[in-house]
Coordinates of C-alpha atoms and ligand atoms in Angstrom, one line a residue:
X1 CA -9.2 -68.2 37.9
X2 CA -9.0 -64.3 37.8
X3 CA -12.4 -62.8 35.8
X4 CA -11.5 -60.1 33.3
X5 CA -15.1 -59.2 32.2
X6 CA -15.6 -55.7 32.6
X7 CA -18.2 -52.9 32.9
X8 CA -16.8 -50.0 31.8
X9 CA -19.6 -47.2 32.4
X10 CA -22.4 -49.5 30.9
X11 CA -20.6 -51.0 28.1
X12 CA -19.8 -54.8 29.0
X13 CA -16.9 -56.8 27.7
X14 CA -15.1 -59.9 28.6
X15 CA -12.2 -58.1 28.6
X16 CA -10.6 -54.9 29.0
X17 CA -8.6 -55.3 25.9
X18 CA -9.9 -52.9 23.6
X19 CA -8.4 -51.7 19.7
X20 CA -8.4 -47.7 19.8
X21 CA -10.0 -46.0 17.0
X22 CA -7.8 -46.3 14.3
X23 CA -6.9 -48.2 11.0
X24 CA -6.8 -51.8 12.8
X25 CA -10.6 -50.7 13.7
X26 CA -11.6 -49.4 9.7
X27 CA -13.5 -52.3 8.8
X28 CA -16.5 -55.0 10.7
X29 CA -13.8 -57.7 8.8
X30 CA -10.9 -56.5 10.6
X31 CA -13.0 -56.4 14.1
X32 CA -14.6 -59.6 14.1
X33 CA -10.5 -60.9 13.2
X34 CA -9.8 -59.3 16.1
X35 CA -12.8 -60.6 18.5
X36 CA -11.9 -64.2 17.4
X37 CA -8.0 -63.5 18.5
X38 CA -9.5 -62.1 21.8
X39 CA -9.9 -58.6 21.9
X40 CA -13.0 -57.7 24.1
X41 CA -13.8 -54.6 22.7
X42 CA -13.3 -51.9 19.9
X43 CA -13.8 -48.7 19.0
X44 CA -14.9 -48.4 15.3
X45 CA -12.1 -45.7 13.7
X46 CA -13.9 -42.8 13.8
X47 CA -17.2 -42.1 11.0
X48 CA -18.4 -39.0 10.4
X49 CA -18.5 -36.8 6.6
X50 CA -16.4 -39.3 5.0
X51 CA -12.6 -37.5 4.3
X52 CA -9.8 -37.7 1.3
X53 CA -6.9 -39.2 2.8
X54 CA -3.0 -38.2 1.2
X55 CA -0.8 -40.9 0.6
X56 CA 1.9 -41.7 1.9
X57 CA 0.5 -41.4 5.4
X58 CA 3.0 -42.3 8.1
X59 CA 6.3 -41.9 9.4
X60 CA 8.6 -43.5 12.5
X61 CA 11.3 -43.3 14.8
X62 CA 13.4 -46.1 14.4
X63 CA 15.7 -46.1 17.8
X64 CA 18.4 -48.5 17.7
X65 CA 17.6 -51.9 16.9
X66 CA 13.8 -51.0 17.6
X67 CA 11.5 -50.2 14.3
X68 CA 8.5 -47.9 15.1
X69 CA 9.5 -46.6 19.1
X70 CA 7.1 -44.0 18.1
X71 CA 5.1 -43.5 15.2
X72 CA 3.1 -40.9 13.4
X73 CA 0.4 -40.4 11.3
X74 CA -1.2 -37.5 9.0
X75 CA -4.2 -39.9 8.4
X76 CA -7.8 -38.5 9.4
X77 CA -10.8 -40.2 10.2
X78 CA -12.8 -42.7 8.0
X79 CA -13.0 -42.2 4.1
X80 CA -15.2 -45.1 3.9
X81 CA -19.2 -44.0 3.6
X82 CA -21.4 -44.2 6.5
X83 CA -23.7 -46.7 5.4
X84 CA -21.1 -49.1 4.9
X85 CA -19.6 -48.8 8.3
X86 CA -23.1 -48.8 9.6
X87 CA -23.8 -51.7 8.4
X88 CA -20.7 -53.7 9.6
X89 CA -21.2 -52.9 13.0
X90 CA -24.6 -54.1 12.8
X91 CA -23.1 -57.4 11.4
X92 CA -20.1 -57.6 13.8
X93 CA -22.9 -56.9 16.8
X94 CA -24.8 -60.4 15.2
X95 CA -21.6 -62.1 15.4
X96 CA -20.5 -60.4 18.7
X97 CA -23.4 -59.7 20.6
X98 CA -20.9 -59.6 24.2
X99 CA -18.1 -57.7 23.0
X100 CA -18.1 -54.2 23.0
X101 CA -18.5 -52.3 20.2
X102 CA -17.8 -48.7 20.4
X103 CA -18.5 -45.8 17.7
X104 CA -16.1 -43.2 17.6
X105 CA -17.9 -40.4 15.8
X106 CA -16.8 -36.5 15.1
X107 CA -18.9 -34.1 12.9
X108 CA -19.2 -30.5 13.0
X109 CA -23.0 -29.2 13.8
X110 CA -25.8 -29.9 16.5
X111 CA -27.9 -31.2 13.6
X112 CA -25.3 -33.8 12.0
X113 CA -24.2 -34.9 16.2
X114 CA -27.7 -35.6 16.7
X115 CA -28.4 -37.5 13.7
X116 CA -24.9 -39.4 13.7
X117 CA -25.9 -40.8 17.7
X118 CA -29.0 -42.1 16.3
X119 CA -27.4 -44.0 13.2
X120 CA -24.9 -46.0 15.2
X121 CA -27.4 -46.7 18.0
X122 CA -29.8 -47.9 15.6
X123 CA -26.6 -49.8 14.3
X124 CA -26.1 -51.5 17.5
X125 CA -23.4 -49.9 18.6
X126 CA -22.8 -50.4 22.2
X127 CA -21.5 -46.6 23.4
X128 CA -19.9 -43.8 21.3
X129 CA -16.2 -42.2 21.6
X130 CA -16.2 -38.6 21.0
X131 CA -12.9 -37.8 18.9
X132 CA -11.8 -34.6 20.4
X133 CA -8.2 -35.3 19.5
X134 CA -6.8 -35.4 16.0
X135 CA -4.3 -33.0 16.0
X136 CA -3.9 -32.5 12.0
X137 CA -6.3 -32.1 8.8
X138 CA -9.7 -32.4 11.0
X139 CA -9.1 -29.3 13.4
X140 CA -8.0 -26.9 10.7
X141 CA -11.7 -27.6 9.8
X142 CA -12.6 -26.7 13.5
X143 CA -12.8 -30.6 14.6
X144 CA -10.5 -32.6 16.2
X145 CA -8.1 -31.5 18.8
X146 CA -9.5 -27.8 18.1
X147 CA -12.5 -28.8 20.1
X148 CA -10.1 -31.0 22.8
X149 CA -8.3 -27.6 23.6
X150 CA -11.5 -26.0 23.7
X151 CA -12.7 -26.8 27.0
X152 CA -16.3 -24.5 27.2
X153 CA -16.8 -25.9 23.3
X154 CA -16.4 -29.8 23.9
X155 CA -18.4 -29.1 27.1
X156 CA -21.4 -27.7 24.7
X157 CA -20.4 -30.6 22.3
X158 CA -20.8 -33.5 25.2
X159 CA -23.7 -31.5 26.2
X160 CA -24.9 -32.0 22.6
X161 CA -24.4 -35.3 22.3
X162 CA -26.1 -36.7 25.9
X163 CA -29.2 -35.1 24.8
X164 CA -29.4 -37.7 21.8
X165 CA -27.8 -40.4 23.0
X166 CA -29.2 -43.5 25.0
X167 CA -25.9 -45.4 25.4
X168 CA -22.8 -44.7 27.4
X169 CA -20.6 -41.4 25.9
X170 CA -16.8 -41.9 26.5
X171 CA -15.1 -38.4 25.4
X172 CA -12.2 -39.1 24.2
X173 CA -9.4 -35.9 25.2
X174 CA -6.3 -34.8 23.3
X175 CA -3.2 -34.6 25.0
X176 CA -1.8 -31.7 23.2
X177 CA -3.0 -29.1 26.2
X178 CA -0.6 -28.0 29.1
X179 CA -3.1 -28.7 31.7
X180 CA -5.4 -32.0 31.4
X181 CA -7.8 -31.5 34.0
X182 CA -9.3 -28.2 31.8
X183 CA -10.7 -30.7 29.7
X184 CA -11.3 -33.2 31.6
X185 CA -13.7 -31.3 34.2
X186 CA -15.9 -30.0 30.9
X187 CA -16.3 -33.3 29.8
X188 CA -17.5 -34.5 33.2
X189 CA -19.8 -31.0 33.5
X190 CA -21.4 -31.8 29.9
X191 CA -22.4 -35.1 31.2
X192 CA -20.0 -37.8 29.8
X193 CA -20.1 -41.4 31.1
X194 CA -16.8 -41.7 30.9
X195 CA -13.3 -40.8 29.4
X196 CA -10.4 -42.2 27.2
X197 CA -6.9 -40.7 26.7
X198 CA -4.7 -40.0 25.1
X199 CA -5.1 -39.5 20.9
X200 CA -2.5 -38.5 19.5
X201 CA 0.2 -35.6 20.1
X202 CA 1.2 -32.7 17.7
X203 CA 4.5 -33.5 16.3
X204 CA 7.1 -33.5 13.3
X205 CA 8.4 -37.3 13.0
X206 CA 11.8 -36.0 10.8
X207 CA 12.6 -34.1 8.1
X208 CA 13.6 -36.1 4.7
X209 CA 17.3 -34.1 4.3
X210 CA 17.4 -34.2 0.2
X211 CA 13.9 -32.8 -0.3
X212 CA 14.2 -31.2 3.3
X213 CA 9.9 -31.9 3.9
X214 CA 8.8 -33.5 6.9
X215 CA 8.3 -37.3 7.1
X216 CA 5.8 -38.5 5.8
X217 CA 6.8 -36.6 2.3
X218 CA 3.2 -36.1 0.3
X219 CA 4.8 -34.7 -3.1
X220 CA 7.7 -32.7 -1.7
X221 CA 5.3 -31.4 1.4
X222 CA 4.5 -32.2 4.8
X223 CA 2.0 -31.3 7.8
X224 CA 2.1 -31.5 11.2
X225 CA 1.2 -35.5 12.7
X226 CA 0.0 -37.2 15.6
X227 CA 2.8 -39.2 17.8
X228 CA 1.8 -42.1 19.0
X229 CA 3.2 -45.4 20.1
X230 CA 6.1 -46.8 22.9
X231 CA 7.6 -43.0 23.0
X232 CA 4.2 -41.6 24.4
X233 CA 3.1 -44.3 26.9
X234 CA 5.0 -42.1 29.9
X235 CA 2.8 -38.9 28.6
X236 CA -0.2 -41.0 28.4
X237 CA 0.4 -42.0 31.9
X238 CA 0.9 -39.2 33.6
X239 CA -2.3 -37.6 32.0
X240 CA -4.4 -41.1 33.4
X241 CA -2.8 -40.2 36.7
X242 CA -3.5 -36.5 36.9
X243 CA -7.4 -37.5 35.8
X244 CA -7.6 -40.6 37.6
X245 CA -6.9 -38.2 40.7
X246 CA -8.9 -35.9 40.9
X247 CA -11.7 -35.7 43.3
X248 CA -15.1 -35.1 40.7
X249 CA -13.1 -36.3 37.1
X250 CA -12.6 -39.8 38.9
X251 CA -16.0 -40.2 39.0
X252 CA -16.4 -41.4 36.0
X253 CA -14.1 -44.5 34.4
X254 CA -11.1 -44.2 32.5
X255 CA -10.2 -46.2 29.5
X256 CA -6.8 -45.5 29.3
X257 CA -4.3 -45.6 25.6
X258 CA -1.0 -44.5 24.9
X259 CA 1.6 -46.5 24.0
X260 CA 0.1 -50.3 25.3
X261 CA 2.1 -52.9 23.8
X262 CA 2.8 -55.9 26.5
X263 CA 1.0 -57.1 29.5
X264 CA 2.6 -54.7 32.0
X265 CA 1.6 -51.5 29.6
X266 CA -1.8 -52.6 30.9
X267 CA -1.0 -53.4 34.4
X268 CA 0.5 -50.2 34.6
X269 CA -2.2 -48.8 33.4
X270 CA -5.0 -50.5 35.2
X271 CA -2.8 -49.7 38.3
X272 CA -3.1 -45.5 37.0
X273 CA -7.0 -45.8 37.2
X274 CA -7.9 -47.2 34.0
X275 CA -10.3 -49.8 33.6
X276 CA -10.5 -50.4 29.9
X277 CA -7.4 -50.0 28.0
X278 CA -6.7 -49.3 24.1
X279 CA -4.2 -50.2 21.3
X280 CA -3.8 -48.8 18.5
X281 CA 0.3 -48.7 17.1
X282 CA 1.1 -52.1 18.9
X283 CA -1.2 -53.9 16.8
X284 CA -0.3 -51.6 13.9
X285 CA 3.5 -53.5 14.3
X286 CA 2.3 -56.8 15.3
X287 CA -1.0 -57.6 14.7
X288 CA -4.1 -58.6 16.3
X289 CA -2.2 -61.4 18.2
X290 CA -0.5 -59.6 20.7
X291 CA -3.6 -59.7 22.9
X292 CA -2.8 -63.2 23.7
X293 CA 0.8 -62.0 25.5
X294 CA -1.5 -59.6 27.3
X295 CA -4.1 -62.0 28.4
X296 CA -1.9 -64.4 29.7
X297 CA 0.5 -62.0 31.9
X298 CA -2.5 -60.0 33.4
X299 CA -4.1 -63.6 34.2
X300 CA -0.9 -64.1 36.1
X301 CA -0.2 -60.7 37.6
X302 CA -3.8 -61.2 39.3
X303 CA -3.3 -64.9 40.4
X304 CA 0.3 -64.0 41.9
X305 CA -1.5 -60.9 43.4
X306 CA -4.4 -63.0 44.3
X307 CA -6.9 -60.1 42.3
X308 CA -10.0 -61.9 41.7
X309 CA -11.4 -59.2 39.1
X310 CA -9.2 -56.1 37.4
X311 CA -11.3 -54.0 39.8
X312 CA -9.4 -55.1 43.1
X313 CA -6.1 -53.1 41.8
X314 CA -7.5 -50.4 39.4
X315 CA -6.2 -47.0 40.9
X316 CA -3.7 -49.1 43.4
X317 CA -0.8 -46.8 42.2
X318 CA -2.6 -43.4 43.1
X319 CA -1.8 -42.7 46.8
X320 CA 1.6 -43.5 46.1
X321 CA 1.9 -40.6 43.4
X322 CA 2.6 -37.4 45.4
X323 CA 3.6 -33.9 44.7
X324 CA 7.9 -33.3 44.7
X325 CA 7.7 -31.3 47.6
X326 CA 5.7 -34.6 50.3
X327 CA 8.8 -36.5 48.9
X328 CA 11.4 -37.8 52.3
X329 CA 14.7 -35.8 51.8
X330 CA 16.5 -38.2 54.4
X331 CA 16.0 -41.3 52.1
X332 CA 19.6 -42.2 50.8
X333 CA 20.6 -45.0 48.2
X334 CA 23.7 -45.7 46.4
X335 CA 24.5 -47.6 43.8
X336 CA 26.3 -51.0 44.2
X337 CA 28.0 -53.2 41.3
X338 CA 27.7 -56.6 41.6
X339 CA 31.2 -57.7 40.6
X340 CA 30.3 -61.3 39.5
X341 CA 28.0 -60.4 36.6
X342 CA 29.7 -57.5 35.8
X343 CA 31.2 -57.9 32.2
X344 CA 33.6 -54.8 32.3
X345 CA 32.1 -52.3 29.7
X346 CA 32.9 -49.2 32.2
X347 CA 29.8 -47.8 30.6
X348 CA 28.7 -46.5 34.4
X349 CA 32.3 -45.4 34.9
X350 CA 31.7 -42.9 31.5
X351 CA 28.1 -42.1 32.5
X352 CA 28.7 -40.9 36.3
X353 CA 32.3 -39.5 35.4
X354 CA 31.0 -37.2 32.2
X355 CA 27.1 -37.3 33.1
X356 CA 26.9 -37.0 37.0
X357 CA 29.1 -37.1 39.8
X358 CA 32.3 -39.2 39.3
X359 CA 31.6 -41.5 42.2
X360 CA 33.2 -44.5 39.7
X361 CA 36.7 -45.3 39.7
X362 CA 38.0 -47.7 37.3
X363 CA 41.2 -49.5 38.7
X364 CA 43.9 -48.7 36.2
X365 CA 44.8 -52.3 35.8
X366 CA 44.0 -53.1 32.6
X367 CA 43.6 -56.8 33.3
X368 CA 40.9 -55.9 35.7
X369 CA 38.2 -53.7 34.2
X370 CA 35.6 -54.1 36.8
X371 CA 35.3 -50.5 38.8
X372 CA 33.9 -49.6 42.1
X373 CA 32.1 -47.2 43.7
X374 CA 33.7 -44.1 45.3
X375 CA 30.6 -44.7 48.4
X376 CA 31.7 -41.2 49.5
X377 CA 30.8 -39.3 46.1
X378 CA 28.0 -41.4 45.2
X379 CA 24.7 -39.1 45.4
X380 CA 22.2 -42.3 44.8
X381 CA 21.3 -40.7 41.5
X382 CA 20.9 -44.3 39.0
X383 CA 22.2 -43.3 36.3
X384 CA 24.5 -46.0 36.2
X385 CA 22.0 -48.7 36.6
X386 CA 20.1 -47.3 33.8
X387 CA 23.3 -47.2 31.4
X388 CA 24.6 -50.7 32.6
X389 CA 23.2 -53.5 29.8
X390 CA 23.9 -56.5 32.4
X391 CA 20.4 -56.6 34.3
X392 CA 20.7 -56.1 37.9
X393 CA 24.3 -55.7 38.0
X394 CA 23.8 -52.3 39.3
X395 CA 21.7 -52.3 42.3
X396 CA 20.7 -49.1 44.7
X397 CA 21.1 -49.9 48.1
X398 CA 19.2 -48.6 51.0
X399 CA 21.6 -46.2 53.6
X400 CA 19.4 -45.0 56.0
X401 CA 17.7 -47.1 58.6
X402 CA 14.3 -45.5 57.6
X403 CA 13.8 -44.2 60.9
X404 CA 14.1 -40.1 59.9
X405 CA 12.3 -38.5 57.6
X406 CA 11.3 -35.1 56.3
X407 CA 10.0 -33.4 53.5
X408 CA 10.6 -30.3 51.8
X409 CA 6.9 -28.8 52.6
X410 CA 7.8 -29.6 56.3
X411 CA 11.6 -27.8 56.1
X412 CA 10.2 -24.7 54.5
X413 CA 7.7 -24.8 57.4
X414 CA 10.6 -25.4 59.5
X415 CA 12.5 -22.2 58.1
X416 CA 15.3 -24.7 57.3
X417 CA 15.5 -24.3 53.5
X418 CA 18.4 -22.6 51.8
X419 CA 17.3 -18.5 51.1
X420 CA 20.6 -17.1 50.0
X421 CA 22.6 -17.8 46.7
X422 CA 25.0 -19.5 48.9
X423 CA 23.1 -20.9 51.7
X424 CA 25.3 -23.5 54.2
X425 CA 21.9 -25.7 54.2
X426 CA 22.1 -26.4 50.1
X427 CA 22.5 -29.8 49.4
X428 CA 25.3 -29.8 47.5
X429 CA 27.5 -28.0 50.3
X430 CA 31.1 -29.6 51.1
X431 CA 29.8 -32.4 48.1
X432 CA 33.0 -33.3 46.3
X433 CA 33.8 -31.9 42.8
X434 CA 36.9 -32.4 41.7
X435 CA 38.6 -29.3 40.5
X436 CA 38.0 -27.9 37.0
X437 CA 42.0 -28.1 36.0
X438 CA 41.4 -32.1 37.0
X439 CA 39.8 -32.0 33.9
X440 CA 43.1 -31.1 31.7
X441 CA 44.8 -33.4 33.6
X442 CA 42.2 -36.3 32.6
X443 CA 43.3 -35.4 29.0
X444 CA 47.1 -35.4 29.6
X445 CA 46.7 -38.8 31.2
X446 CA 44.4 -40.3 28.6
Ligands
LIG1 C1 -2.8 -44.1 11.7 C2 -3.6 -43.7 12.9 C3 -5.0 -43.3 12.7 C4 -5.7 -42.9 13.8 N1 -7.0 -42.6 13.7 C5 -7.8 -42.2 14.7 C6 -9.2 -42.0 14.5 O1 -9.7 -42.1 13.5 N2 -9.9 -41.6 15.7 C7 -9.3 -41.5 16.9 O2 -10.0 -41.2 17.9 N3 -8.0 -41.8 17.1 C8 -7.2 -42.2 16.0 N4 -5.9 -42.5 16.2 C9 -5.4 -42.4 17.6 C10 -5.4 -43.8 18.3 O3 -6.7 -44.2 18.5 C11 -4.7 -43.7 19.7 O4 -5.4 -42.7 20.5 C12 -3.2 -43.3 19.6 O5 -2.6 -43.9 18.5 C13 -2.5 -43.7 20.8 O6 -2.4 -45.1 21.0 P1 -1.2 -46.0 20.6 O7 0.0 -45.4 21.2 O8 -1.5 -47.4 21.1 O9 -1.1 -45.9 19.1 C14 -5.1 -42.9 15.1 C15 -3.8 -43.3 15.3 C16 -3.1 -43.7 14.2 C17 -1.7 -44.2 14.4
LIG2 S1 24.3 -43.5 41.3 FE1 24.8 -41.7 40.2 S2 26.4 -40.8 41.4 FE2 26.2 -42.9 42.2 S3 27.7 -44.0 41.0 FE3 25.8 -44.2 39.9 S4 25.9 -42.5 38.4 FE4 27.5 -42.1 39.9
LIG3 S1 28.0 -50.8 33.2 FE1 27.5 -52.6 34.3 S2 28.6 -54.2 33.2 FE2 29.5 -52.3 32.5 S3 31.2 -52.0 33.8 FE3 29.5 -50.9 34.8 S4 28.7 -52.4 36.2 FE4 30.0 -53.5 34.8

């Protein structure tokens, strides 16, 4: 049977399911729920000079038939006093003594870093989080995310905080910065053990259209939130990927968040280069429960893969993420509709014919509905096998036998790329279109 403990830069846990900072983490009653459900770690929400929180606090994006795709909060960190939190982690740590415990902490001066270190190390506390992220409320008071897009400042803050601290520092970044690895490398120079991303991103949920504030409405007002949940888990990986890359960053472990809600989230995740990974909305929606979906289907991922430990596929997706330019322009698919599942919606016939490159033809028998591929026009792009709602009725079948290949780095090296506005080697040459008065004719017909 696969073993899930980890070590994640010093800090041991059975598992590398671990609740982000946040309001599922508030309370040593809410952790210890958690631990008995089968979380293997958590990282306290995060304590510092205890805030005044507004109410109402949150707001969603309900898509569809799906409450809470993403989610957003204007909440900041703990209002609860220090001493209280400090003395629930020392009585979760009695309960708990191997799950990992993990303070998130964010103050403002040298003085009040040092002195917060000690307190939840004489607590028990098993590593700190630095909260670098919180992109409303906290860095208008020169906290937060004002420090994670800061890179020379959370440096001097890391720096800071090694000097006091005795257990492993995870800094934990923003992702509400063009360009990742700015923080990331400062984190590494200042000495972090390790890193965790993403918090949450900058970001205006809705606006309410009687009293025309931004969700969530605090007495006719609104701020700025931080977007979390489902919506941000491709953000969230693509920062893991760009970190987990890079030659001195990787160094250090990853614990990866952003969006986690099933077993393949963390898969997916552990695959990126993360080796501890953290929840916060998921269990926000569904409670603490979810972890055992997550146990069960990474238990299985590993025994099908034959992965004794989550360290024998961490990173596994990384040599197969390239650059645009290394990708093989002789590689050609095209889509193919498997005509006994298909159910006749003609939802791919609309999508290529309005949306990309009317390579569907619907019959013009009424009777039959079922349309086919125009192979000819078909450009392999998928857009109908994302908009079809039958599961693998749209497949994209391989055309080439695989034996050319060649890259756009290696045809500008060749001089073979198009130069000239209307450059023979484009693409797109001799391609059908169909001619723009098609179009009126389309109507006239319809
Ligand atoms: C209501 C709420 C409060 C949060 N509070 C904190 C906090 O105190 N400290 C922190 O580091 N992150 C905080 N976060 C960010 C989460 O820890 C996490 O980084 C983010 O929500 C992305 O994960 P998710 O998509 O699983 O929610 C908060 C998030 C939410 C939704
Ligand atoms: S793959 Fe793209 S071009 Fe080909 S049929 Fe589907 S939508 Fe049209
Ligand atoms: S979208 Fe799928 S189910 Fe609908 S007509 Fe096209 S192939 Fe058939």
């Amino acid at each position: 049977m696969a073993d899930l403990s980890i070590n994640f830069a010093g800090i041991k846990a059975p598992n590398p399911f671990w609740l982000a900072s946040a309001p599922p983490t508030n309370s040593g009653y809410q952790i210890m729920k958690a631990f008995e459900a089968g979380w293997g770690g958590a990282v306290w929400k995060t304590l510092g000079v205890p805030v005044i929180n507004v109410s109402s606090r949150y707001g969603s994006i309900n898509y569809r038939d799906t409450r809470m795709m993403g989610f957003n909060n204007i909440e900041l960190i703990t209002d609860r006093p220090l001493a209280d939190n400090l003395r629930e982690i020392e009585e979760v740590k009695k309960y708990f003594p191997d799950h990992a415990v993990i303070a998130s902490i964010m103050v403002e001066s040298k003085k009040e870093w040092h002195q917060i270190v000690k307190d939840v190390e004489n607590a028990g506390a098993d590593g700190i989080e630095l909260n670098f992220g919180c992109p409303h409320g906290m860095c208008e008071r020169g906290m937060g995310s004002a420090v994670g897009q800061e890179p020379d400042v959370l440096k001097l803050i890391v720096e800071w905080v090694k000097e006091a601290a005795s257990t492993p520092v995870i800094t934990k970044l923003s992702p509400n910065i063009s360009h990742i690895i700015d923080p990331g490398m400062a984190a590494v120079q200042g000495g972090t053990d390790a890193i965790s991303l993403i918090n949450t991103i900058k970001s205006i949920i809705g606006i309410d259209l009687d009293s025309y504030a931004p969700y969530p409405v605090v007495d006719g007002k609104g701020s700025n939130g931080g977007y979390c949940g489902p919506a941000v888990k491709p953000i969230a990986m693509h920062m893991l990927k760009d970190l987990a890359q890079h030659p001195e960053i990787s160094k250090v472990p990853i614990s990866g968040i952003g969006g986690i809600e099933t077993w393949r989230d963390v898969v997916e995740f552990i695959l990126l280069g993360a080796t501890s990974i953290q929840v916060c909305t998921a269990v926000m929606h569904y409670g603490f429960g979810i972890v055992r979906e997550m146990e069960a289907g990474l238990r299985q991922f590993m025994d099908d893969k034959g992965y004794n430990t989550i360290y024998d596929f961490a990173g596994k997706a990384l040599p197969n993420i390239t650059e645009w330019k290394h990708l093989n322009l002789k590689h050609k698919v095209i889509a193919e509709i498997d005509k006994n599942t298909c159910i006749g919606c003609d939802l791919c016939y609309i999508a290529c014919e309005d949306g990309a490159h009317q390579a569907i033809a619907l019959s013009g028998d009424v009777s039959n509905r079922i349309p086919n591929i125009i192979e000819e026009n078909c450009v392999g792009c998928n857009l109908c096998s994302l908009v079809c709602p039958v599961e693998n009725c749209i497949t994209m079948v391989k055309k080439d036998d695989g034996t050319e290949s060649i890259s756009w780095e290696e045809r500008t090296l060749n001089d073979d790329v198009p130069v000239t506005f209307n450059d023979d080697r484009a693409g797109g040459k001799g391609h059908f279109v169909p001619k723009p008065t098609d179009a009126l004719k389309a109507k006239t017909n319809s």
